[in-house]
PDB file of C-alpha atoms in Angstrom:
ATOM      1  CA  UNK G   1     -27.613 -24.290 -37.139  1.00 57.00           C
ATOM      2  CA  UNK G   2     -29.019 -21.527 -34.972  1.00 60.00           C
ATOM      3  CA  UNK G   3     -26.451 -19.905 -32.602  1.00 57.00           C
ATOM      4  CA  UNK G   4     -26.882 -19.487 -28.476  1.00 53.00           C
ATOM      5  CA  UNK G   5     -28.129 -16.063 -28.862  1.00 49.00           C
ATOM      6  CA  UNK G   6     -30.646 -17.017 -31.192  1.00 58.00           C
ATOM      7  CA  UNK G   7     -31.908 -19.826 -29.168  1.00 55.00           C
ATOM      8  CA  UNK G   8     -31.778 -17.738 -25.679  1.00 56.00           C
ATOM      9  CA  UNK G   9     -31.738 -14.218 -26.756  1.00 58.00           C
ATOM     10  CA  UNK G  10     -29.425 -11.640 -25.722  1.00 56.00           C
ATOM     11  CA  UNK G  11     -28.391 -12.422 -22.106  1.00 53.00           C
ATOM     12  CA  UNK G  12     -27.882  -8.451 -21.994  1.00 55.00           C
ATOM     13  CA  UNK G  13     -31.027  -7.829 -23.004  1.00 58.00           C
ATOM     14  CA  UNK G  14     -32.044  -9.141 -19.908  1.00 56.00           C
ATOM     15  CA  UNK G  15     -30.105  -7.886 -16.823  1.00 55.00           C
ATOM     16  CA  UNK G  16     -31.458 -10.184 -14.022  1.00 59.00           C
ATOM     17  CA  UNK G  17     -29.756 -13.140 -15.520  1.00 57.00           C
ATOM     18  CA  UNK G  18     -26.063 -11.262 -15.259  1.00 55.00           C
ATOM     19  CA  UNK G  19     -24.015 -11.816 -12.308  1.00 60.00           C
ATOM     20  CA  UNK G  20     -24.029  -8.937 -10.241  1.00 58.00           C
ATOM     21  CA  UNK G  21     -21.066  -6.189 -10.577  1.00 51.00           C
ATOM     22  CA  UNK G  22     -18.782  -6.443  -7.245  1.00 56.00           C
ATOM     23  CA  UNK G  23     -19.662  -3.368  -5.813  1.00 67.00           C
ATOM     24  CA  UNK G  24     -16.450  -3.123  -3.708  1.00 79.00           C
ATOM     25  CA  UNK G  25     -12.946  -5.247  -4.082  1.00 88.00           C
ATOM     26  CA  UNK G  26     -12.984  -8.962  -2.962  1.00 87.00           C
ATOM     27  CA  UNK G  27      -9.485  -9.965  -5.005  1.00 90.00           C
ATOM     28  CA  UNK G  28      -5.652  -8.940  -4.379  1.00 90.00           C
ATOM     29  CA  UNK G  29      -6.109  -7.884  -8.161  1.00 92.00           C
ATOM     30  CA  UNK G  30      -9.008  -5.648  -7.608  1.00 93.00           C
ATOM     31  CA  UNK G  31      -7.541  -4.018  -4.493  1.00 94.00           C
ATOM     32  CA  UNK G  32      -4.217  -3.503  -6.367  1.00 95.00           C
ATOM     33  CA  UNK G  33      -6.332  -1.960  -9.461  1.00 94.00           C
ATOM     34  CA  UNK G  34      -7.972   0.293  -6.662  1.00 94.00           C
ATOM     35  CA  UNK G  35      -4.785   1.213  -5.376  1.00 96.00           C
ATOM     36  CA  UNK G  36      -3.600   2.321  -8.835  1.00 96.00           C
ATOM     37  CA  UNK G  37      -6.864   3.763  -9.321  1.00 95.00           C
ATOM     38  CA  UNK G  38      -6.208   6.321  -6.536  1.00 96.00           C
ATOM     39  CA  UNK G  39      -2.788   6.716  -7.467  1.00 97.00           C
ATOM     40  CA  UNK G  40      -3.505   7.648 -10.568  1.00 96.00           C
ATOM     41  CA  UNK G  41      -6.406  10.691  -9.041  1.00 96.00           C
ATOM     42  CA  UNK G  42      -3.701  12.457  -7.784  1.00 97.00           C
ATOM     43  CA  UNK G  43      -6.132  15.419  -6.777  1.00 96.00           C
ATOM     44  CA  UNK G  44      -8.104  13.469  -4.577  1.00 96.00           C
ATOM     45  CA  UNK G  45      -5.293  12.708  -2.206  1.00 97.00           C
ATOM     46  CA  UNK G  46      -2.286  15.044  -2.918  1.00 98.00           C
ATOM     47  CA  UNK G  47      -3.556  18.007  -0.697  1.00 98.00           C
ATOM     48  CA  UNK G  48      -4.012  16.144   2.588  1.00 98.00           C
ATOM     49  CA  UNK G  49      -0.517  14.900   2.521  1.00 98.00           C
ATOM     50  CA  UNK G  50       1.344  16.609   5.255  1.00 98.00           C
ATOM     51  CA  UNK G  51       5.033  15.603   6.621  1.00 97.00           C
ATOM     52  CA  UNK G  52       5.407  15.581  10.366  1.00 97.00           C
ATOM     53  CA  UNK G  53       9.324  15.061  11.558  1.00 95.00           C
ATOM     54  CA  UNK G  54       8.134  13.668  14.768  1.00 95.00           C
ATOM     55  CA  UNK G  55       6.774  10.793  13.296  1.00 93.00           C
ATOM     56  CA  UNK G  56       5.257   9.511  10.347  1.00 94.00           C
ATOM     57  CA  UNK G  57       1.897  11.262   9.521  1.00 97.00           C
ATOM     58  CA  UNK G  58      -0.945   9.256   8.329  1.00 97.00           C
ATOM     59  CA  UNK G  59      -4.474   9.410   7.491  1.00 97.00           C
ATOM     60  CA  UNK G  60      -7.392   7.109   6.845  1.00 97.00           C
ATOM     61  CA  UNK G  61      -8.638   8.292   3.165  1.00 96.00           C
ATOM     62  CA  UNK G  62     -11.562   5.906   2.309  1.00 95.00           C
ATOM     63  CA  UNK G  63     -13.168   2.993   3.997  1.00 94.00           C
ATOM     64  CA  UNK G  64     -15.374   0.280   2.351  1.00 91.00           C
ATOM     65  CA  UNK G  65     -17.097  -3.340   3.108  1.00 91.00           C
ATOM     66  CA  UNK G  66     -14.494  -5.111   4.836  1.00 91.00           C
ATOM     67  CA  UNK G  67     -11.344  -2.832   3.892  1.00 95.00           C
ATOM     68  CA  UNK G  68      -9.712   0.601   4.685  1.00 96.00           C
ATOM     69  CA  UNK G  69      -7.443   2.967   2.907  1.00 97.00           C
ATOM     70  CA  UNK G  70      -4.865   4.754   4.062  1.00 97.00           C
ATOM     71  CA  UNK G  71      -2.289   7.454   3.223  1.00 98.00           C
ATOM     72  CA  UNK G  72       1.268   7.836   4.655  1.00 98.00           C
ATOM     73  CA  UNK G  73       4.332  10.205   4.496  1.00 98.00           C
ATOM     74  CA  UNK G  74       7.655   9.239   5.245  1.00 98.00           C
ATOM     75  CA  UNK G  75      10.195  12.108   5.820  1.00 98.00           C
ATOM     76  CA  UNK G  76      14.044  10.728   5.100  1.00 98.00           C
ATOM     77  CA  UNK G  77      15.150   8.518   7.824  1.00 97.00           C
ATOM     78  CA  UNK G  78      11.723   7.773   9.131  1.00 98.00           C
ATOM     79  CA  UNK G  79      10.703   3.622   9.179  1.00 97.00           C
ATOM     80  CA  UNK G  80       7.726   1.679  10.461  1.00 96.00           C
ATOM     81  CA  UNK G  81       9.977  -0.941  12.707  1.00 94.00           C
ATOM     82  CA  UNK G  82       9.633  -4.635  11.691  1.00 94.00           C
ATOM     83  CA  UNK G  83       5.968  -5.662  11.441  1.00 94.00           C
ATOM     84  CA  UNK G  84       3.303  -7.679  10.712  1.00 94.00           C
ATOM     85  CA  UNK G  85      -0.761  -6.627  10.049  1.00 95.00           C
ATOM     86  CA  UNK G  86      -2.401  -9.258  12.032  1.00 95.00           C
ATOM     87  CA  UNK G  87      -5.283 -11.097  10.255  1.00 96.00           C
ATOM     88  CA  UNK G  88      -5.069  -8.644   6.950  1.00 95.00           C
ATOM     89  CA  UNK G  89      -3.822  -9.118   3.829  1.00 95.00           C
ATOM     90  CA  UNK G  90      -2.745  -5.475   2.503  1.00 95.00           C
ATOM     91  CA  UNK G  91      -1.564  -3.503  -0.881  1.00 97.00           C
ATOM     92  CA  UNK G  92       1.591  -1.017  -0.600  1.00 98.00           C
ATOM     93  CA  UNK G  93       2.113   1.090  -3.432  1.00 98.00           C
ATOM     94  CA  UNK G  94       4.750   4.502  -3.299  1.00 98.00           C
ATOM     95  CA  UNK G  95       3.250   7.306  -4.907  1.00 98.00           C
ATOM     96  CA  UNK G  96       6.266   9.471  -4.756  1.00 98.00           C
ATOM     97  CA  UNK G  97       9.548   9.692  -3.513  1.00 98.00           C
ATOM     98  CA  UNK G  98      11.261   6.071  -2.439  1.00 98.00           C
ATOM     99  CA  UNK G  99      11.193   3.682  -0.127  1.00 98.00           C
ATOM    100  CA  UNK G 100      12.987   0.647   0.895  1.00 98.00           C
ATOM    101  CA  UNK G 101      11.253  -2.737   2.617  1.00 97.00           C
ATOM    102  CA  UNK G 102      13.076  -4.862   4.550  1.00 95.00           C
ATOM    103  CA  UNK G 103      11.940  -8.850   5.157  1.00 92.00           C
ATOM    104  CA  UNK G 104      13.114 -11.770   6.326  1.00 80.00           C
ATOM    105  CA  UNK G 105      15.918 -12.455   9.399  1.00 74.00           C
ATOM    106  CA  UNK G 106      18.470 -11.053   6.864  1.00 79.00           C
ATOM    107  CA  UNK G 107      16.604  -7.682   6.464  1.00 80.00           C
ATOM    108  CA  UNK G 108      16.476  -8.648   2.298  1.00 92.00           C
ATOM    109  CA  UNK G 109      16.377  -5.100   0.667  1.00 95.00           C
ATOM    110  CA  UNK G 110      13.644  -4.125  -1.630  1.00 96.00           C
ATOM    111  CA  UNK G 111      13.635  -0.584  -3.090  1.00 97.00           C
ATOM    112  CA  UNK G 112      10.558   0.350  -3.967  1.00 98.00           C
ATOM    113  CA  UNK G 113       9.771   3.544  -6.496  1.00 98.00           C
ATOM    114  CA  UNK G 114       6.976   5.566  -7.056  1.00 97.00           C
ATOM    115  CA  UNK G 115       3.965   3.394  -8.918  1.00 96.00           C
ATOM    116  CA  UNK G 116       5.713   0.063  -7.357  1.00 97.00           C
ATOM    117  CA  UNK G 117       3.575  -1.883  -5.444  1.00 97.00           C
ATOM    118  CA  UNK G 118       3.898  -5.175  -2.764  1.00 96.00           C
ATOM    119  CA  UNK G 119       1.213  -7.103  -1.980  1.00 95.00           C
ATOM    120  CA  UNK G 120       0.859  -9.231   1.108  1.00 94.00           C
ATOM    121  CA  UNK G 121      -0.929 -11.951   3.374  1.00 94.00           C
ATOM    122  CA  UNK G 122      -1.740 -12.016   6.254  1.00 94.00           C
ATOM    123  CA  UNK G 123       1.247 -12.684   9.122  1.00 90.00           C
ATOM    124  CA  UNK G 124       3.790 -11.126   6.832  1.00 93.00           C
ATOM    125  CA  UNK G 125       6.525  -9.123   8.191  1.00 94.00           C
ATOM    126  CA  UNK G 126       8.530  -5.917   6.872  1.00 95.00           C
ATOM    127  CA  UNK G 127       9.774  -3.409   8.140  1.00 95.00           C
ATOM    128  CA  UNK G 128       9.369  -0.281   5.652  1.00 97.00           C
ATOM    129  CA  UNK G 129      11.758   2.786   5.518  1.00 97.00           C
ATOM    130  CA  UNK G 130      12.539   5.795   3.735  1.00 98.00           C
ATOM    131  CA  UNK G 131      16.608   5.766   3.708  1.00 96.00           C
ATOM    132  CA  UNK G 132      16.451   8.355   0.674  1.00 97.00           C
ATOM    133  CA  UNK G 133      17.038  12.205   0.965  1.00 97.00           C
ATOM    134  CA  UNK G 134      13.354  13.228  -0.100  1.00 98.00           C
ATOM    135  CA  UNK G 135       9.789  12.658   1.654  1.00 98.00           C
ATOM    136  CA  UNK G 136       7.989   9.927   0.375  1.00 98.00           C
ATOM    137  CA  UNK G 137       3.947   9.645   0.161  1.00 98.00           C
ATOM    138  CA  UNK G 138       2.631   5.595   0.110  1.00 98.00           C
ATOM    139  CA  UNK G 139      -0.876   4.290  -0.262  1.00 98.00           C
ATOM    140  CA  UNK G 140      -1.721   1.389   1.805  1.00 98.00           C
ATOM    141  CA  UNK G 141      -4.978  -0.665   1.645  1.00 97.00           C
ATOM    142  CA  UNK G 142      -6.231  -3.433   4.391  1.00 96.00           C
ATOM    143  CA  UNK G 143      -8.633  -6.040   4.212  1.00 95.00           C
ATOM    144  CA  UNK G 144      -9.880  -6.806   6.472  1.00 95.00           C
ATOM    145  CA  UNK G 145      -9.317  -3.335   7.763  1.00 94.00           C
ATOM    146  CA  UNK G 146      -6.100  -3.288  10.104  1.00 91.00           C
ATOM    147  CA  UNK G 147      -6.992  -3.910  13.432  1.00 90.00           C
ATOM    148  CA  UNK G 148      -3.796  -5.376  14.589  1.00 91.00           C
ATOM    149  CA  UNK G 149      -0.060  -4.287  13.709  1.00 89.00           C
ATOM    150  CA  UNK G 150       2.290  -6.613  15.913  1.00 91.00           C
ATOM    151  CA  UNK G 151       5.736  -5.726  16.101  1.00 93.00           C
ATOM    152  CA  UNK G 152       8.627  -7.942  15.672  1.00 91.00           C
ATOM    153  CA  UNK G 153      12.218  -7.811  17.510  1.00 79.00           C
ATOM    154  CA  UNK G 154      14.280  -6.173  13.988  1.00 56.00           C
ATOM    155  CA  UNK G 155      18.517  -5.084  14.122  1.00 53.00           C
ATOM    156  CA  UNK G 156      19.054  -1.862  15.718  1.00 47.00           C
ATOM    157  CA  UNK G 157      18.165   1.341  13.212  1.00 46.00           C
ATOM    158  CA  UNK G 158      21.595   1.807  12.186  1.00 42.00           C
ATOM    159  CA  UNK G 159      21.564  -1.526  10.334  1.00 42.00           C
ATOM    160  CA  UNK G 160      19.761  -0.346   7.193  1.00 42.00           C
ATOM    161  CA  UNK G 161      21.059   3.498   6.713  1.00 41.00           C
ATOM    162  CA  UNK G 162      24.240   2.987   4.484  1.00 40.00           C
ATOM    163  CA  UNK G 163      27.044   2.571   5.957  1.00 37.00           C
ATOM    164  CA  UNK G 164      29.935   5.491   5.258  1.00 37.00           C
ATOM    165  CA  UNK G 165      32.888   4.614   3.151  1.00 41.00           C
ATOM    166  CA  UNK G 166      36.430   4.623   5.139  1.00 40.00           C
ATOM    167  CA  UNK G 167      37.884   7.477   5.385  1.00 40.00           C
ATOM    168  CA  UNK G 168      34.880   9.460   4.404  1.00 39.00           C
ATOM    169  CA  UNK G 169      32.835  12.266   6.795  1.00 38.00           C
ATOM    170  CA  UNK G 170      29.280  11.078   7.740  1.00 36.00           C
ATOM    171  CA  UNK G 171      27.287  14.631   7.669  1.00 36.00           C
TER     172      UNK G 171
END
């Protein structure tokens, strides 16, 4: 019995009749393998990173069909406030230091490390902070790009820095 490739040839002999290569991401899994990706090229990113104690410092680091990406410090203490992205589904990942996401009414506590990532749809809300004692440098990717970032009524600040034990000094 003659096999497929005997009876139609090599389908790689002949290009045209291969579905095209996506050219740019169209799946959560291939925007969370780009966000590794660039994680993992630490030299392409690591010397624009700068830390601003007025407010969190960002930067837009690569656009593409339908997506952005962009780069974010965190100095200790700094947090987005409880938010949504609109319309876009999105791709957090820490690339150093540690931060901690907060969802849901109860402000649910997820500590996130460097190499973690969350992925979301669109309408979810988090707030994102870094309650640690060292910056923190995250990658975030939109698609569509972020046009929108509606904020949400969260607990007062205070509510997710750990509370002091009795009797202890708060410094």
């Amino acid at each position: 019995m003659n096999s497929d490739v005997q009876i139609a040839g090599d389908p790689l002999a002949v290009p045209h009749l291969m579905p095209p290569v996506p050219a740019h991401p169209s799946t959560v899994a291939e925007f969370a393998g780009l966000a590794r990706g660039i994680a993992a090229d630490r030299d392409s990113w690591a010397h624009l990173v700068r830390y601003d104690a007025a407010s969190r410092w960002y930067h837009r680091l690569r656009t593409g069909p339908g997506y952005e990406v962009w780069l974010l410090s965190w100095v200790p203490g700094q947090g987005s406030g409880q938010h949504d992205h609109g319309p876009s589904s999105g791709v957090l990942t820490v690339l150093s230091g540690e931060l901690t996401e907060l969802t849901g009414a109860t402000g649910a506590r997820r500590r996130l490390r460097a190499g973690d990532q969350r992925v979301f749809a669109p309408g979810y809300a988090h707030e994102v902070v870094n309650d640690s004692l060292e910056p923190a440098v995250s990658l975030h990717i939109y698609s569509p790009g972020l046009t929108e970032m509606p904020m949400h009524h969260s607990a007062p600040a205070a509510s997710v820095v750990p509370s002091v034990a009795p009797g202890a000094v708060a410094r």
